[in-house]
Amino acid sequence: MNGEIAPPPGPPPPPPPPQPMNDMHDQNPHRVVMHPTFFWGKNAEILFSGWPGTRTGMYVLSLVFIFVVSVLVEMLSYSQLIKSSENNNNLLGGAAETIIHGVRVGLAYMVMLSLMSFNAGIFIAAVAGHCLGFFLFRSRVFRNKSQIFRP
């Protein structure tokens, strides 16, 4: 350079255009779309990435899975699996009840997370499972008359 001052660099290049924040605008046809409202259809993503996907059989399996988990939540909520007696160790009984409670809460959260897929079929399967579980384990149909609550 012959003593000349170099011109200042030009302005920086413009930033890239912002990407859409919502999956609804994604143009990838193989990507599962998350819906912000209830929808009908087998193309959903429930609990795990890519599950059940787009196959009808896997969607039916997910409906059965959520139904059974909902029944199990009700069973664990209303069944007295640990019988109390004066001969039992309170520490072991309390630990067993705590483990059962933890399993029940974990299963209930799995059902809740599956409902966040906003799939109407999953919603119906979860409600039907809870209803059947309540009917089997809590309703007066299968209890002794001495167990029915009377205010």
Short mmCIF file of N, CA and C in Angstrom, two decimals:
data_model
loop_
_atom_site.label_atom_id
_atom_site.label_comp_id
_atom_site.label_asym_id
_atom_site.label_seq_id
_atom_site.Cartn_x
_atom_site.Cartn_y
_atom_site.Cartn_z
N MET A 1 0.83 -1.15 0.00
CA MET A 1 0.00 0.00 0.00
C MET A 1 0.89 1.24 0.00
N ASN A 2 0.65 2.14 -0.87
CA ASN A 2 1.46 3.33 -1.09
C ASN A 2 1.10 4.44 -0.12
N GLY A 3 0.83 4.17 1.07
CA GLY A 3 0.46 5.19 2.01
C GLY A 3 -1.00 5.56 1.91
N GLU A 4 -1.72 4.87 1.08
CA GLU A 4 -3.14 5.16 0.98
C GLU A 4 -3.90 4.43 2.07
N ILE A 5 -4.94 5.03 2.51
CA ILE A 5 -5.78 4.41 3.54
C ILE A 5 -6.84 3.57 2.83
N ALA A 6 -6.99 2.34 3.31
CA ALA A 6 -7.98 1.43 2.73
C ALA A 6 -9.38 1.91 3.10
N PRO A 7 -10.31 1.80 2.16
CA PRO A 7 -11.68 2.21 2.49
C PRO A 7 -12.26 1.32 3.59
N PRO A 8 -13.16 1.87 4.41
CA PRO A 8 -13.75 1.05 5.48
C PRO A 8 -14.55 -0.11 4.87
N PRO A 9 -14.61 -1.21 5.60
CA PRO A 9 -15.39 -2.35 5.07
C PRO A 9 -16.87 -1.98 4.95
N GLY A 10 -17.54 -2.65 4.03
CA GLY A 10 -18.96 -2.39 3.81
C GLY A 10 -19.80 -2.87 4.98
N PRO A 11 -21.08 -2.59 4.93
CA PRO A 11 -21.96 -3.03 6.02
C PRO A 11 -22.03 -4.55 6.06
N PRO A 12 -22.28 -5.10 7.24
CA PRO A 12 -22.37 -6.56 7.34
C PRO A 12 -23.56 -7.08 6.53
N PRO A 13 -23.48 -8.32 6.11
CA PRO A 13 -24.60 -8.88 5.34
C PRO A 13 -25.86 -8.94 6.22
N PRO A 14 -27.03 -8.87 5.62
CA PRO A 14 -28.26 -8.90 6.42
C PRO A 14 -28.44 -10.29 7.05
N PRO A 15 -29.08 -10.34 8.22
CA PRO A 15 -29.31 -11.65 8.87
C PRO A 15 -30.27 -12.49 8.04
N PRO A 16 -30.20 -13.81 8.19
CA PRO A 16 -31.13 -14.68 7.45
C PRO A 16 -32.56 -14.43 7.93
N PRO A 17 -33.53 -14.73 7.11
CA PRO A 17 -34.92 -14.52 7.53
C PRO A 17 -35.25 -15.42 8.72
N PRO A 18 -36.11 -14.96 9.61
CA PRO A 18 -36.44 -15.78 10.79
C PRO A 18 -37.19 -17.04 10.38
N GLN A 19 -36.90 -18.11 11.10
CA GLN A 19 -37.59 -19.38 10.87
C GLN A 19 -38.92 -19.35 11.62
N PRO A 20 -39.95 -20.01 11.09
CA PRO A 20 -41.23 -20.02 11.80
C PRO A 20 -41.09 -20.75 13.13
N MET A 21 -41.74 -20.23 14.15
CA MET A 21 -41.69 -20.82 15.49
C MET A 21 -42.68 -21.96 15.63
N ASN A 22 -43.61 -22.06 14.73
CA ASN A 22 -44.67 -23.05 14.84
C ASN A 22 -44.44 -24.15 13.81
N ASP A 23 -44.61 -25.41 14.24
CA ASP A 23 -44.42 -26.54 13.32
C ASP A 23 -45.47 -26.57 12.23
N MET A 24 -46.57 -25.83 12.37
CA MET A 24 -47.63 -25.85 11.37
C MET A 24 -47.15 -25.31 10.03
N HIS A 25 -46.08 -24.49 10.03
CA HIS A 25 -45.60 -23.88 8.80
C HIS A 25 -44.45 -24.66 8.17
N ASP A 26 -44.10 -25.77 8.76
CA ASP A 26 -43.00 -26.57 8.24
C ASP A 26 -43.44 -27.22 6.93
N GLN A 27 -42.62 -27.12 5.92
CA GLN A 27 -42.97 -27.64 4.60
C GLN A 27 -42.47 -29.06 4.37
N ASN A 28 -41.84 -29.67 5.37
CA ASN A 28 -41.34 -31.03 5.24
C ASN A 28 -42.52 -31.99 5.30
N PRO A 29 -42.83 -32.74 4.23
CA PRO A 29 -44.01 -33.61 4.25
C PRO A 29 -43.86 -34.83 5.15
N HIS A 30 -42.64 -35.18 5.58
CA HIS A 30 -42.43 -36.37 6.40
C HIS A 30 -42.44 -36.06 7.89
N ARG A 31 -42.55 -34.82 8.24
CA ARG A 31 -42.53 -34.43 9.64
C ARG A 31 -43.95 -34.46 10.19
N VAL A 32 -44.11 -34.98 11.43
CA VAL A 32 -45.41 -35.01 12.08
C VAL A 32 -45.72 -33.61 12.59
N VAL A 33 -46.92 -33.14 12.32
CA VAL A 33 -47.30 -31.78 12.68
C VAL A 33 -47.96 -31.80 14.06
N MET A 34 -47.55 -30.88 14.92
CA MET A 34 -48.17 -30.73 16.23
C MET A 34 -49.36 -29.79 16.09
N HIS A 35 -50.52 -30.22 16.56
CA HIS A 35 -51.74 -29.43 16.43
C HIS A 35 -52.03 -28.69 17.73
N PRO A 36 -52.44 -27.43 17.65
CA PRO A 36 -52.78 -26.69 18.87
C PRO A 36 -54.24 -26.90 19.29
N THR A 37 -55.00 -27.67 18.53
CA THR A 37 -56.40 -27.96 18.87
C THR A 37 -56.64 -29.45 18.65
N PHE A 38 -57.77 -29.96 19.15
CA PHE A 38 -58.08 -31.37 18.95
C PHE A 38 -58.22 -31.66 17.46
N PHE A 39 -57.76 -32.84 17.07
CA PHE A 39 -57.89 -33.26 15.68
C PHE A 39 -58.12 -34.76 15.63
N TRP A 40 -58.74 -35.21 14.56
CA TRP A 40 -58.94 -36.64 14.31
C TRP A 40 -57.87 -37.08 13.33
N GLY A 41 -57.33 -38.24 13.53
CA GLY A 41 -56.40 -38.78 12.57
C GLY A 41 -55.38 -39.68 13.22
N LYS A 42 -54.81 -40.55 12.42
CA LYS A 42 -53.83 -41.51 12.92
C LYS A 42 -52.41 -40.98 12.87
N ASN A 43 -52.17 -39.91 12.18
CA ASN A 43 -50.83 -39.34 12.07
C ASN A 43 -50.58 -38.43 13.26
N ALA A 44 -50.07 -39.01 14.32
CA ALA A 44 -49.85 -38.28 15.56
C ALA A 44 -48.51 -38.67 16.14
N GLU A 45 -48.08 -37.92 17.12
CA GLU A 45 -46.86 -38.24 17.85
C GLU A 45 -47.23 -38.23 19.33
N ILE A 46 -47.14 -39.40 19.96
CA ILE A 46 -47.61 -39.56 21.33
C ILE A 46 -46.47 -40.10 22.18
N LEU A 47 -46.12 -39.40 23.21
CA LEU A 47 -45.13 -39.78 24.22
C LEU A 47 -43.70 -39.82 23.71
N PHE A 48 -43.43 -40.46 22.58
CA PHE A 48 -42.07 -40.63 22.11
C PHE A 48 -41.95 -40.12 20.67
N SER A 49 -40.80 -39.63 20.32
CA SER A 49 -40.58 -39.10 18.98
C SER A 49 -40.80 -40.20 17.93
N GLY A 50 -41.68 -39.93 16.99
CA GLY A 50 -41.94 -40.87 15.91
C GLY A 50 -42.93 -41.97 16.25
N TRP A 51 -43.51 -41.97 17.46
CA TRP A 51 -44.45 -43.02 17.83
C TRP A 51 -45.83 -42.44 17.99
N PRO A 52 -46.84 -42.91 17.40
CA PRO A 52 -46.94 -44.12 16.60
C PRO A 52 -46.62 -43.91 15.12
N GLY A 53 -46.33 -42.71 14.71
CA GLY A 53 -45.99 -42.49 13.30
C GLY A 53 -47.22 -42.40 12.43
N THR A 54 -47.12 -42.95 11.24
CA THR A 54 -48.22 -42.84 10.27
C THR A 54 -48.90 -44.18 9.99
N ARG A 55 -48.48 -45.24 10.66
CA ARG A 55 -49.07 -46.56 10.41
C ARG A 55 -50.31 -46.76 11.27
N THR A 56 -51.36 -47.28 10.68
CA THR A 56 -52.63 -47.47 11.38
C THR A 56 -52.49 -48.46 12.53
N GLY A 57 -51.77 -49.53 12.33
CA GLY A 57 -51.60 -50.53 13.38
C GLY A 57 -50.92 -49.96 14.62
N MET A 58 -49.94 -49.13 14.42
CA MET A 58 -49.25 -48.51 15.55
C MET A 58 -50.16 -47.50 16.25
N TYR A 59 -51.01 -46.82 15.51
CA TYR A 59 -51.95 -45.89 16.12
C TYR A 59 -52.95 -46.66 17.00
N VAL A 60 -53.46 -47.79 16.50
CA VAL A 60 -54.38 -48.61 17.28
C VAL A 60 -53.67 -49.13 18.53
N LEU A 61 -52.41 -49.54 18.40
CA LEU A 61 -51.64 -49.98 19.55
C LEU A 61 -51.50 -48.86 20.58
N SER A 62 -51.29 -47.63 20.13
CA SER A 62 -51.18 -46.51 21.06
C SER A 62 -52.51 -46.25 21.77
N LEU A 63 -53.63 -46.41 21.07
CA LEU A 63 -54.93 -46.26 21.71
C LEU A 63 -55.13 -47.31 22.80
N VAL A 64 -54.78 -48.56 22.49
CA VAL A 64 -54.90 -49.64 23.48
C VAL A 64 -53.96 -49.38 24.66
N PHE A 65 -52.75 -48.95 24.38
CA PHE A 65 -51.78 -48.68 25.43
C PHE A 65 -52.29 -47.60 26.40
N ILE A 66 -52.78 -46.49 25.86
CA ILE A 66 -53.28 -45.41 26.71
C ILE A 66 -54.52 -45.86 27.48
N PHE A 67 -55.38 -46.65 26.85
CA PHE A 67 -56.56 -47.20 27.54
C PHE A 67 -56.14 -48.05 28.73
N VAL A 68 -55.20 -48.97 28.52
CA VAL A 68 -54.75 -49.87 29.59
C VAL A 68 -54.04 -49.09 30.70
N VAL A 69 -53.22 -48.12 30.35
CA VAL A 69 -52.53 -47.32 31.36
C VAL A 69 -53.55 -46.54 32.19
N SER A 70 -54.61 -46.03 31.56
CA SER A 70 -55.65 -45.31 32.30
C SER A 70 -56.38 -46.23 33.27
N VAL A 71 -56.66 -47.46 32.85
CA VAL A 71 -57.29 -48.43 33.75
C VAL A 71 -56.34 -48.73 34.92
N LEU A 72 -55.05 -48.89 34.64
CA LEU A 72 -54.08 -49.16 35.71
C LEU A 72 -54.00 -48.00 36.71
N VAL A 73 -54.08 -46.78 36.22
CA VAL A 73 -54.06 -45.62 37.13
C VAL A 73 -55.24 -45.70 38.09
N GLU A 74 -56.42 -46.02 37.57
CA GLU A 74 -57.59 -46.13 38.45
C GLU A 74 -57.45 -47.31 39.41
N MET A 75 -56.91 -48.42 38.93
CA MET A 75 -56.72 -49.58 39.81
C MET A 75 -55.79 -49.22 40.96
N LEU A 76 -54.68 -48.56 40.66
CA LEU A 76 -53.73 -48.20 41.71
C LEU A 76 -54.29 -47.10 42.62
N SER A 77 -55.23 -46.32 42.12
CA SER A 77 -55.82 -45.26 42.94
C SER A 77 -56.79 -45.80 43.97
N TYR A 78 -57.55 -46.82 43.62
CA TYR A 78 -58.64 -47.26 44.48
C TYR A 78 -58.44 -48.63 45.11
N SER A 79 -57.51 -49.42 44.65
CA SER A 79 -57.31 -50.74 45.23
C SER A 79 -56.37 -50.65 46.42
N GLN A 80 -56.69 -51.41 47.43
CA GLN A 80 -55.81 -51.46 48.59
C GLN A 80 -54.94 -52.71 48.43
N LEU A 81 -53.78 -52.50 47.80
CA LEU A 81 -52.90 -53.63 47.49
C LEU A 81 -52.13 -54.10 48.71
N ILE A 82 -51.88 -53.20 49.66
CA ILE A 82 -51.18 -53.56 50.89
C ILE A 82 -52.22 -53.68 51.99
N LYS A 83 -52.37 -54.87 52.51
CA LYS A 83 -53.33 -55.09 53.59
C LYS A 83 -52.67 -54.68 54.91
N SER A 84 -53.41 -53.92 55.70
CA SER A 84 -52.85 -53.51 56.99
C SER A 84 -53.21 -54.53 58.06
N SER A 85 -52.24 -54.88 58.84
CA SER A 85 -52.45 -55.74 60.01
C SER A 85 -51.41 -55.36 61.05
N GLU A 86 -51.64 -55.78 62.24
CA GLU A 86 -50.74 -55.40 63.33
C GLU A 86 -49.42 -56.14 63.25
N ASN A 87 -49.35 -57.21 62.48
CA ASN A 87 -48.12 -58.00 62.38
C ASN A 87 -47.16 -57.45 61.33
N ASN A 88 -47.64 -56.56 60.45
CA ASN A 88 -46.80 -56.05 59.37
C ASN A 88 -45.81 -55.02 59.90
N ASN A 89 -44.69 -54.94 59.24
CA ASN A 89 -43.69 -53.93 59.55
C ASN A 89 -44.14 -52.61 58.93
N ASN A 90 -44.31 -51.56 59.73
CA ASN A 90 -44.79 -50.28 59.22
C ASN A 90 -43.84 -49.66 58.22
N LEU A 91 -42.55 -49.83 58.42
CA LEU A 91 -41.57 -49.24 57.51
C LEU A 91 -41.67 -49.88 56.12
N LEU A 92 -41.74 -51.20 56.09
CA LEU A 92 -41.85 -51.90 54.80
C LEU A 92 -43.19 -51.60 54.13
N GLY A 93 -44.25 -51.57 54.92
CA GLY A 93 -45.56 -51.26 54.35
C GLY A 93 -45.60 -49.84 53.80
N GLY A 94 -45.02 -48.90 54.54
CA GLY A 94 -44.97 -47.52 54.06
C GLY A 94 -44.13 -47.38 52.82
N ALA A 95 -43.01 -48.11 52.76
CA ALA A 95 -42.16 -48.07 51.56
C ALA A 95 -42.89 -48.66 50.36
N ALA A 96 -43.63 -49.75 50.56
CA ALA A 96 -44.38 -50.36 49.46
C ALA A 96 -45.48 -49.42 48.97
N GLU A 97 -46.18 -48.78 49.91
CA GLU A 97 -47.23 -47.83 49.52
C GLU A 97 -46.64 -46.65 48.75
N THR A 98 -45.45 -46.20 49.16
CA THR A 98 -44.80 -45.08 48.48
C THR A 98 -44.40 -45.46 47.07
N ILE A 99 -43.90 -46.68 46.89
CA ILE A 99 -43.52 -47.14 45.55
C ILE A 99 -44.76 -47.25 44.66
N ILE A 100 -45.84 -47.80 45.20
CA ILE A 100 -47.08 -47.91 44.43
C ILE A 100 -47.60 -46.52 44.06
N HIS A 101 -47.52 -45.59 44.99
CA HIS A 101 -47.95 -44.21 44.71
C HIS A 101 -47.10 -43.59 43.60
N GLY A 102 -45.79 -43.82 43.65
CA GLY A 102 -44.90 -43.29 42.61
C GLY A 102 -45.21 -43.86 41.24
N VAL A 103 -45.50 -45.15 41.18
CA VAL A 103 -45.87 -45.78 39.90
C VAL A 103 -47.17 -45.20 39.39
N ARG A 104 -48.15 -45.02 40.30
CA ARG A 104 -49.45 -44.46 39.90
C ARG A 104 -49.30 -43.05 39.35
N VAL A 105 -48.51 -42.22 40.04
CA VAL A 105 -48.32 -40.85 39.58
C VAL A 105 -47.58 -40.82 38.24
N GLY A 106 -46.57 -41.69 38.09
CA GLY A 106 -45.84 -41.76 36.82
C GLY A 106 -46.74 -42.15 35.67
N LEU A 107 -47.60 -43.14 35.89
CA LEU A 107 -48.53 -43.56 34.85
C LEU A 107 -49.55 -42.46 34.54
N ALA A 108 -50.02 -41.78 35.59
CA ALA A 108 -50.98 -40.69 35.37
C ALA A 108 -50.35 -39.56 34.55
N TYR A 109 -49.07 -39.26 34.82
CA TYR A 109 -48.39 -38.23 34.02
C TYR A 109 -48.18 -38.69 32.57
N MET A 110 -47.95 -39.99 32.37
CA MET A 110 -47.83 -40.48 30.99
C MET A 110 -49.15 -40.28 30.23
N VAL A 111 -50.27 -40.56 30.89
CA VAL A 111 -51.57 -40.33 30.26
C VAL A 111 -51.75 -38.85 29.95
N MET A 112 -51.38 -38.00 30.92
CA MET A 112 -51.52 -36.55 30.71
C MET A 112 -50.65 -36.09 29.54
N LEU A 113 -49.43 -36.58 29.46
CA LEU A 113 -48.55 -36.18 28.36
C LEU A 113 -49.07 -36.68 27.02
N SER A 114 -49.67 -37.86 27.00
CA SER A 114 -50.24 -38.35 25.75
C SER A 114 -51.42 -37.49 25.31
N LEU A 115 -52.17 -36.96 26.27
CA LEU A 115 -53.29 -36.08 25.92
C LEU A 115 -52.81 -34.78 25.32
N MET A 116 -51.59 -34.39 25.60
CA MET A 116 -51.05 -33.16 25.05
C MET A 116 -50.75 -33.27 23.56
N SER A 117 -50.95 -34.45 22.99
CA SER A 117 -50.86 -34.59 21.53
C SER A 117 -52.10 -33.99 20.85
N PHE A 118 -53.14 -33.72 21.62
CA PHE A 118 -54.40 -33.16 21.13
C PHE A 118 -55.11 -34.08 20.14
N ASN A 119 -54.81 -35.36 20.17
CA ASN A 119 -55.46 -36.32 19.30
C ASN A 119 -56.76 -36.76 19.96
N ALA A 120 -57.88 -36.60 19.27
CA ALA A 120 -59.18 -36.92 19.85
C ALA A 120 -59.31 -38.41 20.17
N GLY A 121 -58.73 -39.27 19.37
CA GLY A 121 -58.78 -40.71 19.65
C GLY A 121 -58.06 -41.06 20.95
N ILE A 122 -56.92 -40.44 21.18
CA ILE A 122 -56.17 -40.66 22.42
C ILE A 122 -56.98 -40.13 23.60
N PHE A 123 -57.61 -38.98 23.43
CA PHE A 123 -58.44 -38.42 24.49
C PHE A 123 -59.57 -39.38 24.86
N ILE A 124 -60.26 -39.90 23.85
CA ILE A 124 -61.38 -40.82 24.10
C ILE A 124 -60.87 -42.10 24.76
N ALA A 125 -59.73 -42.63 24.32
CA ALA A 125 -59.17 -43.84 24.92
C ALA A 125 -58.81 -43.61 26.39
N ALA A 126 -58.24 -42.45 26.71
CA ALA A 126 -57.87 -42.16 28.09
C ALA A 126 -59.11 -42.02 28.98
N VAL A 127 -60.11 -41.30 28.51
CA VAL A 127 -61.33 -41.12 29.31
C VAL A 127 -62.05 -42.46 29.47
N ALA A 128 -62.13 -43.24 28.41
CA ALA A 128 -62.79 -44.55 28.50
C ALA A 128 -62.04 -45.47 29.46
N GLY A 129 -60.71 -45.44 29.44
CA GLY A 129 -59.92 -46.24 30.38
C GLY A 129 -60.15 -45.83 31.82
N HIS A 130 -60.19 -44.53 32.06
CA HIS A 130 -60.46 -44.05 33.42
C HIS A 130 -61.87 -44.45 33.86
N CYS A 131 -62.84 -44.35 32.96
CA CYS A 131 -64.21 -44.73 33.30
C CYS A 131 -64.31 -46.22 33.61
N LEU A 132 -63.72 -47.06 32.78
CA LEU A 132 -63.76 -48.50 33.05
C LEU A 132 -63.03 -48.83 34.36
N GLY A 133 -61.89 -48.20 34.59
CA GLY A 133 -61.17 -48.44 35.83
C GLY A 133 -61.97 -48.03 37.04
N PHE A 134 -62.64 -46.90 36.98
CA PHE A 134 -63.50 -46.46 38.08
C PHE A 134 -64.64 -47.45 38.29
N PHE A 135 -65.25 -47.88 37.18
CA PHE A 135 -66.36 -48.83 37.28
C PHE A 135 -65.92 -50.13 37.94
N LEU A 136 -64.76 -50.63 37.55
CA LEU A 136 -64.28 -51.91 38.09
C LEU A 136 -63.78 -51.82 39.52
N PHE A 137 -63.10 -50.73 39.87
CA PHE A 137 -62.40 -50.69 41.14
C PHE A 137 -63.00 -49.75 42.18
N ARG A 138 -63.95 -48.91 41.81
CA ARG A 138 -64.47 -47.95 42.78
C ARG A 138 -65.99 -47.91 42.84
N SER A 139 -66.68 -48.24 41.77
CA SER A 139 -68.14 -48.11 41.79
C SER A 139 -68.75 -49.12 42.75
N ARG A 140 -69.96 -48.86 43.12
CA ARG A 140 -70.65 -49.71 44.08
C ARG A 140 -71.01 -51.08 43.52
N VAL A 141 -70.89 -51.27 42.23
CA VAL A 141 -71.27 -52.55 41.62
C VAL A 141 -70.44 -53.70 42.18
N PHE A 142 -69.14 -53.47 42.39
CA PHE A 142 -68.26 -54.56 42.80
C PHE A 142 -67.80 -54.45 44.26
N ARG A 143 -68.45 -53.63 45.07
CA ARG A 143 -68.08 -53.50 46.47
C ARG A 143 -69.13 -54.13 47.36
N ASN A 144 -68.70 -54.50 48.56
CA ASN A 144 -69.65 -54.99 49.56
C ASN A 144 -70.51 -53.83 50.02
N LYS A 145 -71.68 -54.13 50.53
CA LYS A 145 -72.56 -53.06 51.01
C LYS A 145 -71.92 -52.32 52.18
N SER A 146 -71.07 -52.96 52.94
CA SER A 146 -70.42 -52.29 54.07
C SER A 146 -69.37 -51.29 53.60
N GLN A 147 -68.87 -51.41 52.37
CA GLN A 147 -67.85 -50.52 51.86
C GLN A 147 -68.43 -49.29 51.17
N ILE A 148 -69.73 -49.26 50.93
CA ILE A 148 -70.34 -48.14 50.22
C ILE A 148 -70.43 -46.96 51.17
N PHE A 149 -69.94 -45.83 50.73
CA PHE A 149 -69.92 -44.62 51.55
C PHE A 149 -71.33 -44.06 51.68
N ARG A 150 -71.72 -43.84 52.91
CA ARG A 150 -73.02 -43.22 53.17
C ARG A 150 -72.78 -41.99 54.03
N PRO A 151 -73.15 -40.81 53.53
CA PRO A 151 -72.93 -39.59 54.33
C PRO A 151 -73.83 -39.50 55.55
#
